[in-house]
Every structure is written in C-alpha cells, then in structure tokens.
Amino acid sequence: MHRFRVRVYYEDTDMAGIVYHANYLRYIERARSDWVRDMGIDQLAMKTKGVVFAVRRIEADYLQSARFDDTLEVETTLIHLTPARMVMRQKVRRDDDLLFAADVTIACIGAGGKPTRLPAELRSMPITPAS
C-alpha cells in the first residue's frame, strides 16, 4: 500500500469550508502519480515514447467531509491487473475516519489513443485482494 499526505488549503474548499467534491479526484491523482514515481516509472520518458496513462473509469463514494486545514492521507492499493490496465482502490482518510473511497481503472494508451501494454515494472506488481 502506498500512502500520500495532503493538506487541505482554503482554495480546496467551498463557502462552507468543506472540501469541494472534485478536489478529492485531484488528491487521488496526486497520490497515483507519486505511487508511479515511487515504482521507478518515468511518465515523461513514457510520453516521449508515445505512451501515457489514462483514467478509464472511477467509481467513487463520498462518505464524510474534509475541512480547511485538515491533514489527509491517501492510501493507494493495486487490486486488479491485466497487461493493459490496472485497477487501484484509493481511500482518503483523516486519522481513522474514512472520508472518500474510489476504485480507479487506469489504461495505458499509445499512438492514436489505442490501448497498449502497461510498463513491465507495473505488469509484475503484486496485487492486494479487494476488500
């Protein structure tokens, strides 16, 4: 499991001081990018070869509200893997409180937007059973 810390800034909130719903997608995107970097995958090098990651599907549950100045932690776990896509479960927590959960399907696409194989470093990743 990969962990990524996020601080909630004023700009992340709505008029009530609650995190605007779309910002959770930004938080989990940052966590995925950090996870990929920690795996030793250079997304800029991939792009020069004409291969990029693309979000194919997100199934999200908003469970509780985060607020201005909260410190959050995004947990990312790989739960499904094929040669051309991966599914990650991502959870946003404030201490022990689960605020947001999403299953995110990532595809790898090449020239012309056609599906292509994931980098070898990802295809050999261990999978954590879904829970």
mmCIF file of N, CA and C in Angstrom:
data_model
loop_
_atom_site.group_PDB
_atom_site.id
_atom_site.type_symbol
_atom_site.label_atom_id
_atom_site.label_comp_id
_atom_site.label_asym_id
_atom_site.label_seq_id
_atom_site.Cartn_x
_atom_site.Cartn_y
_atom_site.Cartn_z
ATOM 1 N N MET A 1 0.847 -1.181 0.000
ATOM 2 C CA MET A 1 0.000 0.000 0.000
ATOM 3 C C MET A 1 0.892 1.244 0.000
ATOM 4 N N HIS A 2 0.525 2.177 -0.822
ATOM 5 C CA HIS A 2 1.241 3.455 -0.895
ATOM 6 C C HIS A 2 0.437 4.495 -0.114
ATOM 7 N N ARG A 3 1.140 5.352 0.612
ATOM 8 C CA ARG A 3 0.485 6.412 1.388
ATOM 9 C C ARG A 3 1.004 7.769 0.938
ATOM 10 N N PHE A 4 0.091 8.736 0.851
ATOM 11 C CA PHE A 4 0.416 10.081 0.384
ATOM 12 C C PHE A 4 -0.345 11.078 1.240
ATOM 13 N N ARG A 5 0.356 12.032 1.820
ATOM 14 C CA ARG A 5 -0.281 13.022 2.698
ATOM 15 C C ARG A 5 -0.676 14.270 1.913
ATOM 16 N N VAL A 6 -1.828 14.826 2.286
ATOM 17 C CA VAL A 6 -2.367 16.027 1.637
ATOM 18 C C VAL A 6 -2.867 16.969 2.736
ATOM 19 N N ARG A 7 -2.562 18.237 2.582
ATOM 20 C CA ARG A 7 -3.112 19.264 3.471
ATOM 21 C C ARG A 7 -4.247 19.955 2.733
ATOM 22 N N VAL A 8 -5.365 20.207 3.399
ATOM 23 C CA VAL A 8 -6.489 20.918 2.787
ATOM 24 C C VAL A 8 -6.242 22.415 2.933
ATOM 25 N N TYR A 9 -6.181 23.086 1.797
ATOM 26 C CA TYR A 9 -5.995 24.535 1.777
ATOM 27 C C TYR A 9 -7.336 25.223 1.562
ATOM 28 N N TYR A 10 -7.363 26.505 1.875
ATOM 29 C CA TYR A 10 -8.578 27.295 1.712
ATOM 30 C C TYR A 10 -9.135 27.176 0.291
ATOM 31 N N GLU A 11 -8.254 27.194 -0.703
ATOM 32 C CA GLU A 11 -8.679 27.107 -2.106
ATOM 33 C C GLU A 11 -9.343 25.777 -2.449
ATOM 34 N N ASP A 12 -9.179 24.755 -1.601
ATOM 35 C CA ASP A 12 -9.785 23.444 -1.830
ATOM 36 C C ASP A 12 -11.234 23.382 -1.368
ATOM 37 N N THR A 13 -11.685 24.421 -0.663
ATOM 38 C CA THR A 13 -12.986 24.345 -0.005
ATOM 39 C C THR A 13 -14.035 25.224 -0.678
ATOM 40 N N ASP A 14 -15.280 24.920 -0.339
ATOM 41 C CA ASP A 14 -16.390 25.752 -0.809
ATOM 42 C C ASP A 14 -16.685 26.824 0.249
ATOM 43 N N MET A 15 -17.776 27.528 0.088
ATOM 44 C CA MET A 15 -18.099 28.629 1.003
ATOM 45 C C MET A 15 -18.342 28.164 2.445
ATOM 46 N N ALA A 16 -18.669 26.888 2.610
ATOM 47 C CA ALA A 16 -18.907 26.357 3.955
ATOM 48 C C ALA A 16 -17.630 25.832 4.608
ATOM 49 N N GLY A 17 -16.490 25.919 3.884
ATOM 50 C CA GLY A 17 -15.232 25.421 4.427
ATOM 51 C C GLY A 17 -15.053 23.929 4.275
ATOM 52 N N ILE A 18 -15.886 23.318 3.430
ATOM 53 C CA ILE A 18 -15.836 21.874 3.175
ATOM 54 C C ILE A 18 -15.132 21.644 1.838
ATOM 55 N N VAL A 19 -14.324 20.586 1.769
ATOM 56 C CA VAL A 19 -13.615 20.294 0.521
ATOM 57 C C VAL A 19 -14.619 20.083 -0.604
ATOM 58 N N TYR A 20 -14.416 20.816 -1.690
ATOM 59 C CA TYR A 20 -15.232 20.705 -2.893
ATOM 60 C C TYR A 20 -15.043 19.308 -3.480
ATOM 61 N N HIS A 21 -16.131 18.666 -3.885
ATOM 62 C CA HIS A 21 -16.104 17.246 -4.256
ATOM 63 C C HIS A 21 -15.065 16.893 -5.310
ATOM 64 N N ALA A 22 -14.842 17.746 -6.300
ATOM 65 C CA ALA A 22 -13.892 17.429 -7.375
ATOM 66 C C ALA A 22 -12.452 17.399 -6.877
ATOM 67 N N ASN A 23 -12.185 18.049 -5.758
ATOM 68 C CA ASN A 23 -10.815 18.075 -5.258
ATOM 69 C C ASN A 23 -10.348 16.722 -4.733
ATOM 70 N N TYR A 24 -11.273 15.854 -4.328
ATOM 71 C CA TYR A 24 -10.866 14.509 -3.941
ATOM 72 C C TYR A 24 -10.232 13.789 -5.136
ATOM 73 N N LEU A 25 -10.749 14.057 -6.343
ATOM 74 C CA LEU A 25 -10.161 13.452 -7.541
ATOM 75 C C LEU A 25 -8.741 13.971 -7.765
ATOM 76 N N ARG A 26 -8.511 15.237 -7.454
ATOM 77 C CA ARG A 26 -7.154 15.791 -7.541
ATOM 78 C C ARG A 26 -6.232 15.118 -6.525
ATOM 79 N N TYR A 27 -6.713 14.932 -5.317
ATOM 80 C CA TYR A 27 -5.891 14.304 -4.282
ATOM 81 C C TYR A 27 -5.488 12.884 -4.686
ATOM 82 N N ILE A 28 -6.452 12.104 -5.182
ATOM 83 C CA ILE A 28 -6.106 10.728 -5.544
ATOM 84 C C ILE A 28 -5.226 10.680 -6.791
ATOM 85 N N GLU A 29 -5.378 11.661 -7.688
ATOM 86 C CA GLU A 29 -4.490 11.741 -8.859
ATOM 87 C C GLU A 29 -3.055 11.990 -8.412
ATOM 88 N N ARG A 30 -2.856 12.914 -7.501
ATOM 89 C CA ARG A 30 -1.511 13.187 -6.985
ATOM 90 C C ARG A 30 -0.916 11.938 -6.347
ATOM 91 N N ALA A 31 -1.737 11.224 -5.586
ATOM 92 C CA ALA A 31 -1.259 10.011 -4.919
ATOM 93 C C ALA A 31 -0.861 8.944 -5.943
ATOM 94 N N ARG A 32 -1.657 8.793 -7.011
ATOM 95 C CA ARG A 32 -1.300 7.814 -8.056
ATOM 96 C C ARG A 32 0.000 8.208 -8.738
ATOM 97 N N SER A 33 0.159 9.499 -9.046
ATOM 98 C CA SER A 33 1.397 9.961 -9.682
ATOM 99 C C SER A 33 2.602 9.695 -8.786
ATOM 100 N N ASP A 34 2.445 9.929 -7.494
ATOM 101 C CA ASP A 34 3.517 9.675 -6.549
ATOM 102 C C ASP A 34 3.837 8.177 -6.471
ATOM 103 N N TRP A 35 2.801 7.341 -6.478
ATOM 104 C CA TRP A 35 2.974 5.887 -6.443
ATOM 105 C C TRP A 35 3.752 5.420 -7.667
ATOM 106 N N VAL A 36 3.373 5.912 -8.860
ATOM 107 C CA VAL A 36 4.057 5.530 -10.099
ATOM 108 C C VAL A 36 5.527 5.967 -10.036
ATOM 109 N N ARG A 37 5.777 7.180 -9.567
ATOM 110 C CA ARG A 37 7.150 7.684 -9.431
ATOM 111 C C ARG A 37 7.945 6.792 -8.479
ATOM 112 N N ASP A 38 7.326 6.422 -7.338
ATOM 113 C CA ASP A 38 7.998 5.545 -6.375
ATOM 114 C C ASP A 38 8.295 4.167 -6.960
ATOM 115 N N MET A 39 7.520 3.759 -7.963
ATOM 116 C CA MET A 39 7.761 2.473 -8.640
ATOM 117 C C MET A 39 8.924 2.573 -9.626
ATOM 118 N N GLY A 40 9.461 3.772 -9.804
ATOM 119 C CA GLY A 40 10.587 3.958 -10.714
ATOM 120 C C GLY A 40 10.173 4.187 -12.155
ATOM 121 N N ILE A 41 8.906 4.535 -12.368
ATOM 122 C CA ILE A 41 8.413 4.757 -13.725
ATOM 123 C C ILE A 41 8.435 6.250 -14.019
ATOM 124 N N ASP A 42 9.099 6.603 -15.100
ATOM 125 C CA ASP A 42 9.238 7.991 -15.530
ATOM 126 C C ASP A 42 8.157 8.287 -16.565
ATOM 127 N N GLN A 43 7.098 8.986 -16.137
ATOM 128 C CA GLN A 43 5.990 9.258 -17.056
ATOM 129 C C GLN A 43 6.390 10.182 -18.203
ATOM 130 N N LEU A 44 7.357 11.071 -17.975
ATOM 131 C CA LEU A 44 7.826 11.926 -19.072
ATOM 132 C C LEU A 44 8.548 11.093 -20.126
ATOM 133 N N ALA A 45 9.351 10.122 -19.690
ATOM 134 C CA ALA A 45 10.024 9.233 -20.638
ATOM 135 C C ALA A 45 9.001 8.389 -21.396
ATOM 136 N N MET A 46 7.965 7.930 -20.694
ATOM 137 C CA MET A 46 6.893 7.174 -21.370
ATOM 138 C C MET A 46 6.264 8.020 -22.463
ATOM 139 N N LYS A 47 5.992 9.283 -22.113
ATOM 140 C CA LYS A 47 5.325 10.175 -23.067
ATOM 141 C C LYS A 47 6.173 10.390 -24.317
ATOM 142 N N THR A 48 7.489 10.493 -24.158
ATOM 143 C CA THR A 48 8.349 10.675 -25.336
ATOM 144 C C THR A 48 8.313 9.449 -26.243
ATOM 145 N N LYS A 49 7.935 8.296 -25.681
ATOM 146 C CA LYS A 49 7.782 7.070 -26.471
ATOM 147 C C LYS A 49 6.359 6.933 -27.001
ATOM 148 N N GLY A 50 5.508 7.941 -26.712
ATOM 149 C CA GLY A 50 4.139 7.921 -27.211
ATOM 150 C C GLY A 50 3.173 7.101 -26.394
ATOM 151 N N VAL A 51 3.507 6.840 -25.126
ATOM 152 C CA VAL A 51 2.666 6.025 -24.255
ATOM 153 C C VAL A 51 2.333 6.834 -23.005
ATOM 154 N N VAL A 52 1.049 6.865 -22.645
ATOM 155 C CA VAL A 52 0.605 7.601 -21.456
ATOM 156 C C VAL A 52 -0.456 6.803 -20.706
ATOM 157 N N PHE A 53 -0.645 7.175 -19.447
ATOM 158 C CA PHE A 53 -1.734 6.606 -18.655
ATOM 159 C C PHE A 53 -2.987 7.441 -18.866
ATOM 160 N N ALA A 54 -4.134 6.789 -18.816
ATOM 161 C CA ALA A 54 -5.407 7.497 -18.921
ATOM 162 C C ALA A 54 -6.406 6.854 -17.963
ATOM 163 N N VAL A 55 -7.152 7.697 -17.273
ATOM 164 C CA VAL A 55 -8.215 7.179 -16.413
ATOM 165 C C VAL A 55 -9.352 6.712 -17.304
ATOM 166 N N ARG A 56 -9.748 5.463 -17.119
ATOM 167 C CA ARG A 56 -10.841 4.896 -17.905
ATOM 168 C C ARG A 56 -12.160 4.931 -17.144
ATOM 169 N N ARG A 57 -12.048 4.739 -15.822
ATOM 170 C CA ARG A 57 -13.274 4.660 -15.007
ATOM 171 C C ARG A 57 -12.941 5.016 -13.563
ATOM 172 N N ILE A 58 -13.862 5.723 -12.927
ATOM 173 C CA ILE A 58 -13.766 5.982 -11.492
ATOM 174 C C ILE A 58 -15.133 5.710 -10.877
ATOM 175 N N GLU A 59 -15.136 4.877 -9.863
ATOM 176 C CA GLU A 59 -16.343 4.635 -9.069
ATOM 177 C C GLU A 59 -16.039 5.159 -7.670
ATOM 178 N N ALA A 60 -16.728 6.232 -7.275
ATOM 179 C CA ALA A 60 -16.364 6.937 -6.049
ATOM 180 C C ALA A 60 -17.512 7.016 -5.052
ATOM 181 N N ASP A 61 -17.139 6.992 -3.780
ATOM 182 C CA ASP A 61 -18.086 7.173 -2.678
ATOM 183 C C ASP A 61 -17.582 8.300 -1.790
ATOM 184 N N TYR A 62 -18.426 9.313 -1.607
ATOM 185 C CA TYR A 62 -18.132 10.423 -0.705
ATOM 186 C C TYR A 62 -18.803 10.094 0.617
ATOM 187 N N LEU A 63 -18.019 9.866 1.654
ATOM 188 C CA LEU A 63 -18.554 9.335 2.901
ATOM 189 C C LEU A 63 -18.656 10.370 4.020
ATOM 190 N N GLN A 64 -17.647 11.225 4.144
ATOM 191 C CA GLN A 64 -17.636 12.279 5.154
ATOM 192 C C GLN A 64 -16.913 13.482 4.564
ATOM 193 N N SER A 65 -17.044 14.612 5.211
ATOM 194 C CA SER A 65 -16.441 15.836 4.701
ATOM 195 C C SER A 65 -15.072 16.099 5.309
ATOM 196 N N ALA A 66 -14.155 16.543 4.451
ATOM 197 C CA ALA A 66 -12.889 17.104 4.925
ATOM 198 C C ALA A 66 -13.072 18.613 4.969
ATOM 199 N N ARG A 67 -12.290 19.273 5.819
ATOM 200 C CA ARG A 67 -12.437 20.712 6.010
ATOM 201 C C ARG A 67 -11.083 21.405 5.928
ATOM 202 N N PHE A 68 -11.174 22.711 5.793
ATOM 203 C CA PHE A 68 -9.984 23.547 5.738
ATOM 204 C C PHE A 68 -8.998 23.175 6.838
ATOM 205 N N ASP A 69 -7.729 23.034 6.451
ATOM 206 C CA ASP A 69 -6.581 22.758 7.304
ATOM 207 C C ASP A 69 -6.487 21.324 7.808
ATOM 208 N N ASP A 70 -7.390 20.442 7.381
ATOM 209 C CA ASP A 70 -7.242 19.025 7.720
ATOM 210 C C ASP A 70 -5.984 18.473 7.057
ATOM 211 N N THR A 71 -5.375 17.506 7.725
ATOM 212 C CA THR A 71 -4.313 16.720 7.109
ATOM 213 C C THR A 71 -4.926 15.376 6.747
ATOM 214 N N LEU A 72 -4.842 15.036 5.471
ATOM 215 C CA LEU A 72 -5.448 13.807 4.959
ATOM 216 C C LEU A 72 -4.362 12.846 4.502
ATOM 217 N N GLU A 73 -4.715 11.584 4.444
ATOM 218 C CA GLU A 73 -3.811 10.584 3.896
ATOM 219 C C GLU A 73 -4.557 9.798 2.824
ATOM 220 N N VAL A 74 -3.930 9.680 1.660
ATOM 221 C CA VAL A 74 -4.496 8.906 0.559
ATOM 222 C C VAL A 74 -3.765 7.571 0.515
ATOM 223 N N GLU A 75 -4.524 6.485 0.624
ATOM 224 C CA GLU A 75 -3.968 5.135 0.522
ATOM 225 C C GLU A 75 -4.276 4.609 -0.877
ATOM 226 N N THR A 76 -3.271 4.067 -1.537
ATOM 227 C CA THR A 76 -3.446 3.508 -2.875
ATOM 228 C C THR A 76 -3.001 2.054 -2.853
ATOM 229 N N THR A 77 -3.906 1.167 -3.305
ATOM 230 C CA THR A 77 -3.623 -0.258 -3.345
ATOM 231 C C THR A 77 -4.013 -0.801 -4.714
ATOM 232 N N LEU A 78 -3.124 -1.549 -5.337
ATOM 233 C CA LEU A 78 -3.422 -2.211 -6.607
ATOM 234 C C LEU A 78 -4.273 -3.442 -6.322
ATOM 235 N N ILE A 79 -5.481 -3.506 -6.930
ATOM 236 C CA ILE A 79 -6.373 -4.633 -6.650
ATOM 237 C C ILE A 79 -6.661 -5.516 -7.868
ATOM 238 N N HIS A 80 -6.324 -5.037 -9.072
ATOM 239 C CA HIS A 80 -6.548 -5.841 -10.287
ATOM 240 C C HIS A 80 -5.561 -5.376 -11.346
ATOM 241 N N LEU A 81 -5.047 -6.332 -12.117
ATOM 242 C CA LEU A 81 -4.039 -6.011 -13.110
ATOM 243 C C LEU A 81 -4.187 -6.911 -14.330
ATOM 244 N N THR A 82 -4.199 -6.307 -15.502
ATOM 245 C CA THR A 82 -4.129 -7.036 -16.767
ATOM 246 C C THR A 82 -2.944 -6.447 -17.526
ATOM 247 N N PRO A 83 -2.568 -7.009 -18.652
ATOM 248 C CA PRO A 83 -1.441 -6.432 -19.388
ATOM 249 C C PRO A 83 -1.651 -4.986 -19.840
ATOM 250 N N ALA A 84 -2.900 -4.531 -19.969
ATOM 251 C CA ALA A 84 -3.141 -3.183 -20.499
ATOM 252 C C ALA A 84 -3.851 -2.241 -19.539
ATOM 253 N N ARG A 85 -4.258 -2.730 -18.358
ATOM 254 C CA ARG A 85 -4.925 -1.828 -17.417
ATOM 255 C C ARG A 85 -4.749 -2.317 -15.994
ATOM 256 N N MET A 86 -4.967 -1.379 -15.074
ATOM 257 C CA MET A 86 -4.883 -1.717 -13.658
ATOM 258 C C MET A 86 -6.021 -1.018 -12.923
ATOM 259 N N VAL A 87 -6.436 -1.627 -11.848
ATOM 260 C CA VAL A 87 -7.471 -1.044 -11.001
ATOM 261 C C VAL A 87 -6.854 -0.828 -9.629
ATOM 262 N N MET A 88 -7.003 0.397 -9.141
ATOM 263 C CA MET A 88 -6.493 0.749 -7.829
ATOM 264 C C MET A 88 -7.643 1.142 -6.931
ATOM 265 N N ARG A 89 -7.567 0.725 -5.699
ATOM 266 C CA ARG A 89 -8.505 1.203 -4.679
ATOM 267 C C ARG A 89 -7.791 2.325 -3.943
ATOM 268 N N GLN A 90 -8.455 3.478 -3.883
ATOM 269 C CA GLN A 90 -7.872 4.623 -3.200
ATOM 270 C C GLN A 90 -8.826 5.101 -2.120
ATOM 271 N N LYS A 91 -8.267 5.338 -0.947
ATOM 272 C CA LYS A 91 -9.055 5.790 0.196
ATOM 273 C C LYS A 91 -8.430 7.057 0.752
ATOM 274 N N VAL A 92 -9.277 8.013 1.080
ATOM 275 C CA VAL A 92 -8.821 9.246 1.709
ATOM 276 C C VAL A 92 -9.300 9.221 3.152
ATOM 277 N N ARG A 93 -8.347 9.352 4.057
ATOM 278 C CA ARG A 93 -8.655 9.303 5.488
ATOM 279 C C ARG A 93 -8.176 10.573 6.188
ATOM 280 N N ARG A 94 -8.901 10.913 7.222
ATOM 281 C CA ARG A 94 -8.453 11.905 8.204
ATOM 282 C C ARG A 94 -8.348 11.131 9.499
ATOM 283 N N ASP A 95 -7.128 10.859 9.922
ATOM 284 C CA ASP A 95 -6.879 9.987 11.066
ATOM 285 C C ASP A 95 -7.559 8.641 10.803
ATOM 286 N N ASP A 96 -8.483 8.216 11.678
ATOM 287 C CA ASP A 96 -9.151 6.923 11.490
ATOM 288 C C ASP A 96 -10.445 7.020 10.684
ATOM 289 N N ASP A 97 -10.841 8.232 10.306
ATOM 290 C CA ASP A 97 -12.102 8.424 9.596
ATOM 291 C C ASP A 97 -11.912 8.277 8.087
ATOM 292 N N LEU A 98 -12.688 7.380 7.487
ATOM 293 C CA LEU A 98 -12.686 7.219 6.039
ATOM 294 C C LEU A 98 -13.628 8.258 5.443
ATOM 295 N N LEU A 99 -13.074 9.150 4.600
ATOM 296 C CA LEU A 99 -13.850 10.251 4.035
ATOM 297 C C LEU A 99 -14.301 9.979 2.602
ATOM 298 N N PHE A 100 -13.480 9.274 1.848
ATOM 299 C CA PHE A 100 -13.707 9.112 0.413
ATOM 300 C C PHE A 100 -13.045 7.802 -0.009
ATOM 301 N N ALA A 101 -13.709 7.072 -0.897
ATOM 302 C CA ALA A 101 -13.137 5.833 -1.428
ATOM 303 C C ALA A 101 -13.474 5.733 -2.906
ATOM 304 N N ALA A 102 -12.507 5.247 -3.676
ATOM 305 C CA ALA A 102 -12.733 5.121 -5.119
ATOM 306 C C ALA A 102 -11.964 3.933 -5.660
ATOM 307 N N ASP A 103 -12.570 3.263 -6.638
ATOM 308 C CA ASP A 103 -11.873 2.276 -7.453
ATOM 309 C C ASP A 103 -11.621 2.949 -8.793
ATOM 310 N N VAL A 104 -10.349 3.019 -9.172
ATOM 311 C CA VAL A 104 -9.936 3.755 -10.361
ATOM 312 C C VAL A 104 -9.300 2.787 -11.355
ATOM 313 N N THR A 105 -9.838 2.758 -12.566
ATOM 314 C CA THR A 105 -9.267 1.935 -13.633
ATOM 315 C C THR A 105 -8.400 2.820 -14.511
ATOM 316 N N ILE A 106 -7.145 2.416 -14.663
ATOM 317 C CA ILE A 106 -6.169 3.136 -15.462
ATOM 318 C C ILE A 106 -5.797 2.269 -16.660
ATOM 319 N N ALA A 107 -5.854 2.876 -17.833
ATOM 320 C CA ALA A 107 -5.419 2.195 -19.049
ATOM 321 C C ALA A 107 -4.128 2.837 -19.525
ATOM 322 N N CYS A 108 -3.418 2.121 -20.332
ATOM 323 C CA CYS A 108 -2.217 2.654 -20.957
ATOM 324 C C CYS A 108 -2.558 2.785 -22.441
ATOM 325 N N ILE A 109 -2.330 3.976 -22.980
ATOM 326 C CA ILE A 109 -2.656 4.197 -24.390
ATOM 327 C C ILE A 109 -1.432 4.702 -25.142
ATOM 328 N N GLY A 110 -1.412 4.342 -26.411
ATOM 329 C CA GLY A 110 -0.308 4.734 -27.274
ATOM 330 C C GLY A 110 -0.794 5.634 -28.385
ATOM 331 N N ALA A 111 -0.089 5.568 -29.499
ATOM 332 C CA ALA A 111 -0.389 6.418 -30.649
ATOM 333 C C ALA A 111 -1.858 6.301 -31.054
ATOM 334 N N GLY A 112 -2.462 7.445 -31.321
ATOM 335 C CA GLY A 112 -3.850 7.463 -31.761
ATOM 336 C C GLY A 112 -4.846 7.082 -30.693
ATOM 337 N N GLY A 113 -4.418 7.021 -29.427
ATOM 338 C CA GLY A 113 -5.338 6.689 -28.345
ATOM 339 C C GLY A 113 -5.683 5.217 -28.251
ATOM 340 N N LYS A 114 -4.913 4.363 -28.897
ATOM 341 C CA LYS A 114 -5.178 2.919 -28.870
ATOM 342 C C LYS A 114 -4.566 2.291 -27.616
ATOM 343 N N PRO A 115 -5.264 1.315 -27.036
ATOM 344 C CA PRO A 115 -4.726 0.639 -25.850
ATOM 345 C C PRO A 115 -3.381 -0.019 -26.158
ATOM 346 N N THR A 116 -2.501 0.025 -25.170
ATOM 347 C CA THR A 116 -1.203 -0.631 -25.283
ATOM 348 C C THR A 116 -0.857 -1.245 -23.939
ATOM 349 N N ARG A 117 0.180 -2.037 -23.904
ATOM 350 C CA ARG A 117 0.571 -2.725 -22.670
ATOM 351 C C ARG A 117 1.116 -1.741 -21.636
ATOM 352 N N LEU A 118 0.880 -2.081 -20.378
ATOM 353 C CA LEU A 118 1.465 -1.331 -19.273
ATOM 354 C C LEU A 118 2.976 -1.549 -19.253
ATOM 355 N N PRO A 119 3.720 -0.619 -18.656
ATOM 356 C CA PRO A 119 5.159 -0.841 -18.496
ATOM 357 C C PRO A 119 5.426 -2.130 -17.720
ATOM 358 N N ALA A 120 6.519 -2.796 -18.067
ATOM 359 C CA ALA A 120 6.861 -4.086 -17.453
ATOM 360 C C ALA A 120 6.923 -3.997 -15.928
ATOM 361 N N GLU A 121 7.408 -2.862 -15.385
ATOM 362 C CA GLU A 121 7.514 -2.712 -13.929
ATOM 363 C C GLU A 121 6.149 -2.830 -13.262
ATOM 364 N N LEU A 122 5.104 -2.384 -13.949
ATOM 365 C CA LEU A 122 3.754 -2.472 -13.382
ATOM 366 C C LEU A 122 3.132 -3.842 -13.603
ATOM 367 N N ARG A 123 3.399 -4.452 -14.738
ATOM 368 C CA ARG A 123 2.795 -5.759 -15.032
ATOM 369 C C ARG A 123 3.225 -6.831 -14.034
ATOM 370 N N SER A 124 4.334 -6.621 -13.350
ATOM 371 C CA SER A 124 4.836 -7.621 -12.399
ATOM 372 C C SER A 124 4.501 -7.261 -10.948
ATOM 373 N N MET A 125 3.679 -6.242 -10.745
ATOM 374 C CA MET A 125 3.327 -5.795 -9.396
ATOM 375 C C MET A 125 2.478 -6.834 -8.663
ATOM 376 N N PRO A 126 2.701 -6.980 -7.349
ATOM 377 C CA PRO A 126 1.797 -7.824 -6.564
ATOM 378 C C PRO A 126 0.443 -7.147 -6.399
ATOM 379 N N ILE A 127 -0.591 -7.944 -6.382
ATOM 380 C CA ILE A 127 -1.955 -7.448 -6.252
ATOM 381 C C ILE A 127 -2.465 -7.750 -4.844
ATOM 382 N N THR A 128 -3.145 -6.774 -4.254
ATOM 383 C CA THR A 128 -3.788 -6.960 -2.960
ATOM 384 C C THR A 128 -5.249 -7.316 -3.223
ATOM 385 N N PRO A 129 -5.729 -8.438 -2.693
ATOM 386 C CA PRO A 129 -7.132 -8.802 -2.920
ATOM 387 C C PRO A 129 -8.075 -7.689 -2.479
ATOM 388 N N ALA A 130 -9.132 -7.503 -3.231
ATOM 389 C CA ALA A 130 -10.137 -6.455 -2.914
ATOM 390 C C ALA A 130 -10.802 -6.794 -1.595
ATOM 391 N N SER A 131 -11.049 -5.739 -0.802
ATOM 392 C CA SER A 131 -11.764 -5.948 0.478
ATOM 393 C C SER A 131 -12.777 -4.863 0.682
#
